[in-house]
């Protein structure tokens, strides 16, 4: 890898452990991210523009380069990871599906952290896709949006929102809505189980007017945009699962060497060794799956089945690993003396981000039943 990339990664890793990780106790106790510290630190190390194309001021990293950085963020306090993930994920989505005008308006600011695009899909009374109740009605040179969204991550800091709405009885479209648009209000939701400090707010649109140029692509392309954005973002969630799992394994190995009962470290006991080996197997398998998916995406290939299977395996793997980490640490792991308790809670957001397990099973099975096949590393070597 290039010297420039290695320098960027080293700078970000130093910021993660020297500046951000020490904030864990404060964030967990206050359930607020100290933006006065976190945002300048992320801007200074370049964490906001990681997968924004270089022509818009970003680093333009490949997926092979980006995933290890996102995984490192997932080792520390989860609210920070969630914020960084959503910002980068949907800046990247805009670079692929947005018009040139939209990219020029938002991406340079996104690369520096001055602007941020949040993803507004989930609704309190409906499912996604054709079941959405939020509407966008064309009125001359404008669209008029009415409806509600909730659980919208980064709703407290986003400058723009990528809103999915019905533009006809059967068509879903995507529009960009600036934060300060009249009729658009944002309210916080109750605190979450884990990933403390990351805001997942409720949005209300009451006759919100945006210009026709706010439409992303054409009317009715919302579902295609959604699939494209979520396809790679599911890989990002799996990378987050890897970081959390790897950290839990690291802490468990350390504890197994230090904790002594009946005159010897618990790591010498076969039961504990089995837990550690099972944890390592999940980490190893998840890392390999991520490398395969990232290489395919960087080759310009779509990965609809891989992304859903990877997201699903990742959440199951990090669930097993954090379960076993708690068993290795025993009762003290249930307290906040060690980060295990937080990692356990933070990991559970991975069940829900970018689609629940039932959605991942449905997407993967649909692709396979339609004839989708995997071209893996063995095929590339053979070719």
mmCIF file of C-alpha atoms in Angstrom:
data_model
loop_
_atom_site.group_PDB
_atom_site.id
_atom_site.type_symbol
_atom_site.label_atom_id
_atom_site.label_comp_id
_atom_site.label_asym_id
_atom_site.label_seq_id
_atom_site.Cartn_x
_atom_site.Cartn_y
_atom_site.Cartn_z
ATOM 1 C CA UNK A 1 0.000 0.000 0.000
ATOM 2 C CA UNK A 2 1.102 3.560 -0.646
ATOM 3 C CA UNK A 3 3.055 5.604 1.872
ATOM 4 C CA UNK A 4 0.292 8.241 1.825
ATOM 5 C CA UNK A 5 -2.327 5.669 2.836
ATOM 6 C CA UNK A 6 -0.164 4.162 5.557
ATOM 7 C CA UNK A 7 0.482 7.645 6.957
ATOM 8 C CA UNK A 8 -3.246 8.473 6.918
ATOM 9 C CA UNK A 9 -4.129 5.203 8.625
ATOM 10 C CA UNK A 10 -1.458 5.685 11.289
ATOM 11 C CA UNK A 11 -2.713 9.225 11.959
ATOM 12 C CA UNK A 12 -6.305 8.050 12.341
ATOM 13 C CA UNK A 13 -5.332 5.111 14.561
ATOM 14 C CA UNK A 14 -3.378 7.478 16.807
ATOM 15 C CA UNK A 15 -6.420 9.759 17.069
ATOM 16 C CA UNK A 16 -8.662 6.783 17.868
ATOM 17 C CA UNK A 17 -6.552 5.567 20.785
ATOM 18 C CA UNK A 18 -4.962 8.779 22.066
ATOM 19 C CA UNK A 19 -7.908 11.191 21.760
ATOM 20 C CA UNK A 20 -11.187 9.297 21.309
ATOM 21 C CA UNK A 21 -10.829 6.129 23.388
ATOM 22 C CA UNK A 22 -10.209 8.081 26.639
ATOM 23 C CA UNK A 23 -13.677 9.651 26.211
ATOM 24 C CA UNK A 24 -15.470 6.335 26.764
ATOM 25 C CA UNK A 25 -16.402 6.817 30.415
ATOM 26 C CA UNK A 26 -17.614 10.373 29.839
ATOM 27 C CA UNK A 27 -19.824 9.345 26.911
ATOM 28 C CA UNK A 28 -21.237 6.301 28.683
ATOM 29 C CA UNK A 29 -22.109 8.335 31.782
ATOM 30 C CA UNK A 30 -23.533 11.409 30.033
ATOM 31 C CA UNK A 31 -24.907 9.565 26.976
ATOM 32 C CA UNK A 32 -23.615 12.452 24.886
ATOM 33 C CA UNK A 33 -20.658 12.660 22.515
ATOM 34 C CA UNK A 34 -18.540 15.739 23.341
ATOM 35 C CA UNK A 35 -18.622 17.169 19.839
ATOM 36 C CA UNK A 36 -16.333 20.016 20.851
ATOM 37 C CA UNK A 37 -13.572 17.415 21.173
ATOM 38 C CA UNK A 38 -14.635 14.688 18.768
ATOM 39 C CA UNK A 39 -15.513 16.665 15.643
ATOM 40 C CA UNK A 40 -12.262 18.690 15.506
ATOM 41 C CA UNK A 41 -10.251 15.521 16.144
ATOM 42 C CA UNK A 42 -11.996 13.660 13.330
ATOM 43 C CA UNK A 43 -11.558 16.604 10.976
ATOM 44 C CA UNK A 44 -7.878 16.963 11.792
ATOM 45 C CA UNK A 45 -7.055 13.315 11.164
ATOM 46 C CA UNK A 46 -9.085 13.140 7.945
ATOM 47 C CA UNK A 47 -11.718 10.639 9.107
ATOM 48 C CA UNK A 48 -14.660 12.371 7.424
ATOM 49 C CA UNK A 49 -13.506 12.126 3.815
ATOM 50 C CA UNK A 50 -12.155 8.591 3.704
ATOM 51 C CA UNK A 51 -14.306 7.330 0.821
ATOM 52 C CA UNK A 52 -15.206 10.668 -0.733
ATOM 53 C CA UNK A 53 -13.594 10.809 -4.213
ATOM 54 C CA UNK A 54 -10.414 12.833 -4.447
ATOM 55 C CA UNK A 55 -11.926 15.272 -6.970
ATOM 56 C CA UNK A 56 -14.246 16.453 -4.192
ATOM 57 C CA UNK A 57 -11.508 16.764 -1.592
ATOM 58 C CA UNK A 58 -11.666 13.312 -0.035
ATOM 59 C CA UNK A 59 -9.074 10.576 0.350
ATOM 60 C CA UNK A 60 -10.822 8.346 -2.194
ATOM 61 C CA UNK A 61 -9.871 5.133 -0.417
ATOM 62 C CA UNK A 62 -10.678 1.747 -1.883
ATOM 63 C CA UNK A 63 -12.793 -0.625 0.165
ATOM 64 C CA UNK A 64 -9.733 -2.744 0.916
ATOM 65 C CA UNK A 65 -8.174 0.379 2.438
ATOM 66 C CA UNK A 66 -11.267 1.707 4.200
ATOM 67 C CA UNK A 67 -12.516 -1.391 6.025
ATOM 68 C CA UNK A 68 -9.521 -1.740 8.397
ATOM 69 C CA UNK A 69 -9.985 1.882 9.481
ATOM 70 C CA UNK A 70 -13.697 1.448 10.134
ATOM 71 C CA UNK A 71 -12.941 -1.760 12.046
ATOM 72 C CA UNK A 72 -10.538 0.136 14.276
ATOM 73 C CA UNK A 73 -13.249 2.680 15.111
ATOM 74 C CA UNK A 74 -15.496 -0.233 16.155
ATOM 75 C CA UNK A 75 -13.032 -1.171 18.893
ATOM 76 C CA UNK A 76 -13.749 2.000 20.870
ATOM 77 C CA UNK A 77 -16.935 3.669 22.140
ATOM 78 C CA UNK A 78 -19.787 2.697 19.810
ATOM 79 C CA UNK A 79 -21.448 6.077 19.432
ATOM 80 C CA UNK A 80 -18.339 7.433 17.760
ATOM 81 C CA UNK A 81 -18.200 4.418 15.435
ATOM 82 C CA UNK A 82 -21.855 4.861 14.450
ATOM 83 C CA UNK A 83 -21.353 8.533 13.677
ATOM 84 C CA UNK A 84 -18.253 7.925 11.545
ATOM 85 C CA UNK A 85 -19.875 4.991 9.743
ATOM 86 C CA UNK A 86 -23.054 6.824 8.756
ATOM 87 C CA UNK A 87 -21.193 9.938 7.645
ATOM 88 C CA UNK A 88 -18.775 8.046 5.412
ATOM 89 C CA UNK A 89 -21.306 5.507 4.167
ATOM 90 C CA UNK A 90 -23.777 7.994 2.769
ATOM 91 C CA UNK A 91 -21.205 10.476 1.516
ATOM 92 C CA UNK A 92 -19.944 7.520 -0.515
ATOM 93 C CA UNK A 93 -23.499 6.699 -1.615
ATOM 94 C CA UNK A 94 -24.025 10.253 -2.823
ATOM 95 C CA UNK A 95 -20.809 10.073 -4.842
ATOM 96 C CA UNK A 96 -22.322 7.134 -6.733
ATOM 97 C CA UNK A 97 -25.998 8.075 -7.122
ATOM 98 C CA UNK A 98 -26.069 11.884 -6.849
ATOM 99 C CA UNK A 99 -26.062 14.390 -9.710
ATOM 100 C CA UNK A 100 -22.962 16.461 -10.350
ATOM 101 C CA UNK A 101 -24.731 19.481 -8.825
ATOM 102 C CA UNK A 102 -25.582 17.489 -5.678
ATOM 103 C CA UNK A 103 -22.068 16.116 -5.376
ATOM 104 C CA UNK A 104 -20.515 19.568 -5.753
ATOM 105 C CA UNK A 105 -22.897 21.032 -3.187
ATOM 106 C CA UNK A 106 -22.316 18.448 -0.457
ATOM 107 C CA UNK A 107 -19.219 16.291 -0.941
ATOM 108 C CA UNK A 108 -16.457 18.914 -0.483
ATOM 109 C CA UNK A 109 -18.006 19.857 2.858
ATOM 110 C CA UNK A 110 -18.545 16.205 3.746
ATOM 111 C CA UNK A 111 -14.849 15.531 3.148
ATOM 112 C CA UNK A 112 -13.950 18.067 5.836
ATOM 113 C CA UNK A 113 -16.849 17.299 8.187
ATOM 114 C CA UNK A 114 -18.500 20.680 7.648
ATOM 115 C CA UNK A 115 -21.455 18.944 5.992
ATOM 116 C CA UNK A 116 -22.959 15.498 6.499
ATOM 117 C CA UNK A 117 -25.661 13.446 4.787
ATOM 118 C CA UNK A 118 -27.991 11.313 6.921
ATOM 119 C CA UNK A 119 -30.100 8.423 5.622
ATOM 120 C CA UNK A 120 -33.860 8.862 6.149
ATOM 121 C CA UNK A 121 -35.670 5.614 5.342
ATOM 122 C CA UNK A 122 -37.228 3.986 8.440
ATOM 123 C CA UNK A 123 -40.751 5.006 9.488
ATOM 124 C CA UNK A 124 -42.619 4.475 12.780
ATOM 125 C CA UNK A 125 -45.791 3.033 11.265
ATOM 126 C CA UNK A 126 -44.667 1.342 8.063
ATOM 127 C CA UNK A 127 -42.140 -0.968 6.497
ATOM 128 C CA UNK A 128 -39.693 0.125 3.828
ATOM 129 C CA UNK A 129 -39.956 0.215 0.047
ATOM 130 C CA UNK A 130 -43.501 0.078 -1.285
ATOM 131 C CA UNK A 131 -44.894 0.293 2.271
ATOM 132 C CA UNK A 132 -43.550 3.795 2.924
ATOM 133 C CA UNK A 133 -46.122 6.418 3.856
ATOM 134 C CA UNK A 134 -43.939 9.507 3.380
ATOM 135 C CA UNK A 135 -44.921 11.196 0.121
ATOM 136 C CA UNK A 136 -43.258 13.666 -2.245
ATOM 137 C CA UNK A 137 -45.764 15.361 -4.575
ATOM 138 C CA UNK A 138 -44.555 17.279 -7.626
ATOM 139 C CA UNK A 139 -45.836 20.859 -7.660
ATOM 140 C CA UNK A 140 -44.382 22.807 -10.570
ATOM 141 C CA UNK A 141 -40.638 23.134 -10.055
ATOM 142 C CA UNK A 142 -40.802 21.767 -6.508
ATOM 143 C CA UNK A 143 -41.616 18.647 -4.542
ATOM 144 C CA UNK A 144 -43.822 18.871 -1.455
ATOM 145 C CA UNK A 145 -42.884 16.268 1.197
ATOM 146 C CA UNK A 146 -45.139 15.039 3.987
ATOM 147 C CA UNK A 147 -44.499 12.230 6.446
ATOM 148 C CA UNK A 148 -42.401 10.963 9.348
ATOM 149 C CA UNK A 149 -39.129 9.089 9.751
ATOM 150 C CA UNK A 150 -37.446 7.791 12.864
ATOM 151 C CA UNK A 151 -34.268 6.115 14.119
ATOM 152 C CA UNK A 152 -32.298 8.397 11.791
ATOM 153 C CA UNK A 153 -28.646 8.262 12.860
ATOM 154 C CA UNK A 154 -26.697 11.551 12.965
ATOM 155 C CA UNK A 155 -29.944 13.515 12.950
ATOM 156 C CA UNK A 156 -28.367 15.939 15.405
ATOM 157 C CA UNK A 157 -25.366 16.839 13.216
ATOM 158 C CA UNK A 158 -26.455 16.192 9.608
ATOM 159 C CA UNK A 159 -26.659 19.156 7.273
ATOM 160 C CA UNK A 160 -28.644 17.196 4.669
ATOM 161 C CA UNK A 161 -30.957 14.176 4.654
ATOM 162 C CA UNK A 162 -31.399 11.599 1.914
ATOM 163 C CA UNK A 163 -35.163 11.073 2.192
ATOM 164 C CA UNK A 164 -37.026 8.152 0.609
ATOM 165 C CA UNK A 165 -40.650 8.907 -0.261
ATOM 166 C CA UNK A 166 -43.484 7.737 -2.503
ATOM 167 C CA UNK A 167 -43.803 9.869 -5.651
ATOM 168 C CA UNK A 168 -46.688 7.745 -6.913
ATOM 169 C CA UNK A 169 -48.765 4.852 -5.637
ATOM 170 C CA UNK A 170 -46.053 2.363 -6.545
ATOM 171 C CA UNK A 171 -42.863 4.397 -7.035
ATOM 172 C CA UNK A 172 -40.279 5.267 -4.400
ATOM 173 C CA UNK A 173 -37.896 8.145 -5.037
ATOM 174 C CA UNK A 174 -34.994 9.727 -3.162
ATOM 175 C CA UNK A 175 -34.651 13.434 -2.460
ATOM 176 C CA UNK A 176 -32.081 15.528 -0.620
ATOM 177 C CA UNK A 177 -33.530 17.815 2.042
ATOM 178 C CA UNK A 178 -31.353 20.474 3.743
ATOM 179 C CA UNK A 179 -31.643 20.622 7.512
ATOM 180 C CA UNK A 180 -32.966 24.193 7.645
ATOM 181 C CA UNK A 181 -35.826 23.681 5.163
ATOM 182 C CA UNK A 182 -39.114 25.217 6.437
ATOM 183 C CA UNK A 183 -41.609 22.649 7.687
ATOM 184 C CA UNK A 184 -38.882 20.121 8.504
ATOM 185 C CA UNK A 185 -38.447 19.382 12.220
ATOM 186 C CA UNK A 186 -36.143 17.019 14.107
ATOM 187 C CA UNK A 187 -36.716 15.592 17.582
ATOM 188 C CA UNK A 188 -34.531 13.252 19.657
ATOM 189 C CA UNK A 189 -35.622 9.738 20.564
ATOM 190 C CA UNK A 190 -34.920 8.001 23.924
ATOM 191 C CA UNK A 191 -31.412 6.787 24.723
ATOM 192 C CA UNK A 192 -30.265 3.509 23.217
ATOM 193 C CA UNK A 193 -28.985 0.245 24.738
ATOM 194 C CA UNK A 194 -25.490 0.733 23.331
ATOM 195 C CA UNK A 195 -23.567 3.064 21.040
ATOM 196 C CA UNK A 196 -24.315 5.797 23.558
ATOM 197 C CA UNK A 197 -24.251 9.386 22.356
ATOM 198 C CA UNK A 198 -25.098 8.694 18.740
ATOM 199 C CA UNK A 199 -28.412 10.377 17.999
ATOM 200 C CA UNK A 200 -31.158 8.423 16.206
ATOM 201 C CA UNK A 201 -33.845 11.047 15.830
ATOM 202 C CA UNK A 202 -37.392 11.428 14.560
ATOM 203 C CA UNK A 203 -38.049 13.590 11.507
ATOM 204 C CA UNK A 204 -41.341 15.248 10.617
ATOM 205 C CA UNK A 205 -42.075 16.710 7.183
ATOM 206 C CA UNK A 206 -45.059 19.057 6.978
ATOM 207 C CA UNK A 207 -45.487 20.501 3.497
ATOM 208 C CA UNK A 208 -41.715 20.652 3.124
ATOM 209 C CA UNK A 209 -40.826 22.163 -0.242
ATOM 210 C CA UNK A 210 -37.591 21.365 -2.054
ATOM 211 C CA UNK A 211 -36.613 22.208 -5.631
ATOM 212 C CA UNK A 212 -37.006 19.563 -8.336
ATOM 213 C CA UNK A 213 -33.202 19.445 -8.480
ATOM 214 C CA UNK A 214 -33.297 17.773 -5.029
ATOM 215 C CA UNK A 215 -34.493 14.567 -6.702
ATOM 216 C CA UNK A 216 -31.708 11.960 -6.863
ATOM 217 C CA UNK A 217 -31.778 10.473 -10.343
ATOM 218 C CA UNK A 218 -35.298 10.075 -11.711
ATOM 219 C CA UNK A 219 -38.647 9.419 -10.115
ATOM 220 C CA UNK A 220 -39.094 5.775 -9.222
ATOM 221 C CA UNK A 221 -35.360 5.081 -8.870
ATOM 222 C CA UNK A 222 -35.447 5.153 -5.092
ATOM 223 C CA UNK A 223 -35.477 1.378 -4.680
ATOM 224 C CA UNK A 224 -32.459 1.000 -6.966
ATOM 225 C CA UNK A 225 -30.624 3.743 -5.075
ATOM 226 C CA UNK A 226 -31.516 2.035 -1.811
ATOM 227 C CA UNK A 227 -30.157 -1.323 -2.946
ATOM 228 C CA UNK A 228 -26.934 0.247 -4.208
ATOM 229 C CA UNK A 229 -26.323 2.217 -1.012
ATOM 230 C CA UNK A 230 -27.167 -0.620 1.361
ATOM 231 C CA UNK A 231 -25.184 -3.210 -0.582
ATOM 232 C CA UNK A 232 -21.816 -1.775 0.359
ATOM 233 C CA UNK A 233 -23.021 -0.298 3.656
ATOM 234 C CA UNK A 234 -23.866 -3.824 4.834
ATOM 235 C CA UNK A 235 -20.221 -4.670 4.281
ATOM 236 C CA UNK A 236 -19.369 -1.683 6.466
ATOM 237 C CA UNK A 237 -21.531 -3.095 9.261
ATOM 238 C CA UNK A 238 -19.690 -6.407 8.963
ATOM 239 C CA UNK A 239 -16.391 -4.528 9.237
ATOM 240 C CA UNK A 240 -17.723 -2.908 12.396
ATOM 241 C CA UNK A 241 -18.605 -6.361 13.716
ATOM 242 C CA UNK A 242 -15.036 -7.436 13.003
ATOM 243 C CA UNK A 243 -13.552 -4.557 14.979
ATOM 244 C CA UNK A 244 -15.751 -5.164 18.007
ATOM 245 C CA UNK A 245 -15.107 -8.919 17.887
ATOM 246 C CA UNK A 246 -11.353 -8.484 17.478
ATOM 247 C CA UNK A 247 -11.227 -6.129 20.473
ATOM 248 C CA UNK A 248 -13.266 -8.542 22.608
ATOM 249 C CA UNK A 249 -10.902 -11.376 21.681
ATOM 250 C CA UNK A 250 -7.844 -9.252 22.442
ATOM 251 C CA UNK A 251 -9.164 -8.295 25.874
ATOM 252 C CA UNK A 252 -10.173 -11.888 26.608
ATOM 253 C CA UNK A 253 -6.738 -13.244 25.739
ATOM 254 C CA UNK A 254 -5.138 -10.688 28.011
ATOM 255 C CA UNK A 255 -7.523 -11.447 30.861
ATOM 256 C CA UNK A 256 -7.086 -15.225 30.462
ATOM 257 C CA UNK A 257 -3.352 -14.799 30.984
ATOM 258 C CA UNK A 258 -3.711 -12.518 34.007
ATOM 259 C CA UNK A 259 -6.629 -13.994 35.937
ATOM 260 C CA UNK A 260 -5.425 -16.708 38.324
ATOM 261 C CA UNK A 261 -7.602 -19.274 40.092
ATOM 262 C CA UNK A 262 -6.424 -22.337 42.031
ATOM 263 C CA UNK A 263 -2.856 -21.289 41.418
ATOM 264 C CA UNK A 264 -2.779 -20.933 37.636
ATOM 265 C CA UNK A 265 -4.049 -18.573 34.892
ATOM 266 C CA UNK A 266 -7.506 -19.468 33.627
ATOM 267 C CA UNK A 267 -6.064 -19.504 30.095
ATOM 268 C CA UNK A 268 -4.495 -22.833 30.964
ATOM 269 C CA UNK A 269 -7.898 -24.411 31.457
ATOM 270 C CA UNK A 270 -9.352 -26.326 28.540
ATOM 271 C CA UNK A 271 -12.810 -24.760 28.856
ATOM 272 C CA UNK A 272 -11.376 -21.246 28.531
ATOM 273 C CA UNK A 273 -9.099 -22.317 25.678
ATOM 274 C CA UNK A 274 -12.120 -23.562 23.776
ATOM 275 C CA UNK A 275 -13.902 -20.220 24.202
ATOM 276 C CA UNK A 276 -10.835 -18.375 22.926
ATOM 277 C CA UNK A 277 -10.371 -20.682 19.941
ATOM 278 C CA UNK A 278 -14.035 -20.364 18.978
ATOM 279 C CA UNK A 279 -13.757 -16.579 19.203
ATOM 280 C CA UNK A 280 -10.645 -16.608 17.024
ATOM 281 C CA UNK A 281 -12.380 -18.790 14.420
ATOM 282 C CA UNK A 282 -15.185 -16.245 14.058
ATOM 283 C CA UNK A 283 -12.746 -13.345 13.775
ATOM 284 C CA UNK A 284 -10.643 -15.201 11.207
ATOM 285 C CA UNK A 285 -13.649 -16.205 9.081
ATOM 286 C CA UNK A 286 -15.163 -12.722 9.166
ATOM 287 C CA UNK A 287 -11.870 -11.121 8.172
ATOM 288 C CA UNK A 288 -11.578 -13.446 5.156
ATOM 289 C CA UNK A 289 -15.149 -12.795 4.021
ATOM 290 C CA UNK A 290 -14.570 -9.050 4.245
ATOM 291 C CA UNK A 291 -11.399 -9.279 2.163
ATOM 292 C CA UNK A 292 -13.264 -11.190 -0.543
ATOM 293 C CA UNK A 293 -16.198 -8.756 -0.686
ATOM 294 C CA UNK A 294 -13.953 -5.678 -0.657
ATOM 295 C CA UNK A 295 -11.816 -7.017 -3.509
ATOM 296 C CA UNK A 296 -14.904 -7.722 -5.614
ATOM 297 C CA UNK A 297 -16.331 -4.244 -4.996
ATOM 298 C CA UNK A 298 -13.015 -2.613 -5.836
ATOM 299 C CA UNK A 299 -13.035 -4.614 -9.081
ATOM 300 C CA UNK A 300 -16.293 -2.876 -9.973
ATOM 301 C CA UNK A 301 -18.542 -5.837 -9.316
ATOM 302 C CA UNK A 302 -21.894 -5.911 -7.540
ATOM 303 C CA UNK A 303 -22.104 -8.140 -4.465
ATOM 304 C CA UNK A 304 -25.805 -8.397 -3.543
ATOM 305 C CA UNK A 305 -25.665 -11.884 -2.027
ATOM 306 C CA UNK A 306 -22.226 -11.516 -0.483
ATOM 307 C CA UNK A 307 -23.117 -8.262 1.290
ATOM 308 C CA UNK A 308 -26.228 -9.668 2.948
ATOM 309 C CA UNK A 309 -24.560 -12.945 3.896
ATOM 310 C CA UNK A 310 -21.556 -11.022 5.211
ATOM 311 C CA UNK A 311 -23.664 -8.648 7.261
ATOM 312 C CA UNK A 312 -25.594 -11.594 8.705
ATOM 313 C CA UNK A 313 -22.504 -13.652 9.473
ATOM 314 C CA UNK A 314 -20.849 -10.607 11.012
ATOM 315 C CA UNK A 315 -23.657 -9.928 13.465
ATOM 316 C CA UNK A 316 -23.813 -13.600 14.422
ATOM 317 C CA UNK A 317 -20.038 -13.779 14.816
ATOM 318 C CA UNK A 318 -19.744 -10.675 16.984
ATOM 319 C CA UNK A 319 -22.683 -11.965 19.041
ATOM 320 C CA UNK A 320 -20.910 -15.242 19.726
ATOM 321 C CA UNK A 321 -17.587 -13.543 20.410
ATOM 322 C CA UNK A 322 -18.975 -11.024 22.890
ATOM 323 C CA UNK A 323 -20.973 -13.807 24.580
ATOM 324 C CA UNK A 324 -17.785 -15.799 25.085
ATOM 325 C CA UNK A 325 -15.828 -12.732 26.131
ATOM 326 C CA UNK A 326 -18.300 -12.243 28.954
ATOM 327 C CA UNK A 327 -17.888 -15.901 29.949
ATOM 328 C CA UNK A 328 -14.088 -15.585 29.952
ATOM 329 C CA UNK A 329 -14.231 -12.502 32.157
ATOM 330 C CA UNK A 330 -16.868 -13.957 34.464
ATOM 331 C CA UNK A 331 -18.768 -11.758 36.899
ATOM 332 C CA UNK A 332 -16.307 -8.861 36.710
ATOM 333 C CA UNK A 333 -17.022 -8.631 32.971
ATOM 334 C CA UNK A 334 -20.609 -7.741 33.772
ATOM 335 C CA UNK A 335 -19.371 -4.577 35.483
ATOM 336 C CA UNK A 336 -17.809 -1.563 33.786
ATOM 337 C CA UNK A 337 -14.333 -2.337 35.073
ATOM 338 C CA UNK A 338 -13.465 -3.699 31.619
ATOM 339 C CA UNK A 339 -14.821 -2.625 28.193
ATOM 340 C CA UNK A 340 -16.447 -6.048 27.667
ATOM 341 C CA UNK A 341 -19.792 -4.884 29.034
ATOM 342 C CA UNK A 342 -19.845 -1.941 26.597
ATOM 343 C CA UNK A 343 -18.672 -3.982 23.615
ATOM 344 C CA UNK A 344 -21.468 -6.456 24.354
ATOM 345 C CA UNK A 345 -24.082 -3.686 24.231
ATOM 346 C CA UNK A 346 -22.552 -1.817 21.293
ATOM 347 C CA UNK A 347 -22.486 -4.956 19.145
ATOM 348 C CA UNK A 348 -26.260 -5.392 19.354
ATOM 349 C CA UNK A 349 -26.887 -2.375 17.111
ATOM 350 C CA UNK A 350 -25.350 -4.452 14.304
ATOM 351 C CA UNK A 351 -28.493 -6.621 14.371
ATOM 352 C CA UNK A 352 -30.551 -3.663 13.166
ATOM 353 C CA UNK A 353 -28.375 -1.413 11.039
ATOM 354 C CA UNK A 354 -28.909 -1.700 7.284
ATOM 355 C CA UNK A 355 -31.616 -4.334 7.698
ATOM 356 C CA UNK A 356 -32.583 -7.013 10.206
ATOM 357 C CA UNK A 357 -31.590 -10.691 9.854
ATOM 358 C CA UNK A 358 -34.878 -11.541 8.128
ATOM 359 C CA UNK A 359 -34.061 -8.989 5.418
ATOM 360 C CA UNK A 360 -30.545 -10.368 4.944
ATOM 361 C CA UNK A 361 -31.885 -13.913 4.551
ATOM 362 C CA UNK A 362 -34.498 -12.718 2.076
ATOM 363 C CA UNK A 363 -32.052 -10.764 -0.091
ATOM 364 C CA UNK A 364 -29.450 -13.533 -0.177
ATOM 365 C CA UNK A 365 -31.992 -16.281 -0.898
ATOM 366 C CA UNK A 366 -33.643 -14.217 -3.638
ATOM 367 C CA UNK A 367 -30.306 -13.709 -5.383
ATOM 368 C CA UNK A 368 -29.379 -17.378 -5.124
ATOM 369 C CA UNK A 369 -32.769 -18.559 -6.380
ATOM 370 C CA UNK A 370 -32.402 -16.201 -9.356
ATOM 371 C CA UNK A 371 -29.165 -17.910 -10.330
ATOM 372 C CA UNK A 372 -26.568 -15.766 -8.582
ATOM 373 C CA UNK A 373 -23.229 -17.542 -8.183
ATOM 374 C CA UNK A 374 -20.091 -16.666 -6.256
ATOM 375 C CA UNK A 375 -16.813 -16.024 -8.020
ATOM 376 C CA UNK A 376 -14.268 -16.438 -5.263
ATOM 377 C CA UNK A 377 -10.538 -16.333 -4.844
ATOM 378 C CA UNK A 378 -10.162 -19.870 -6.155
ATOM 379 C CA UNK A 379 -11.854 -18.891 -9.415
ATOM 380 C CA UNK A 380 -9.560 -15.885 -9.807
ATOM 381 C CA UNK A 381 -6.477 -17.990 -9.225
ATOM 382 C CA UNK A 382 -7.677 -20.649 -11.645
ATOM 383 C CA UNK A 383 -8.376 -18.012 -14.262
#
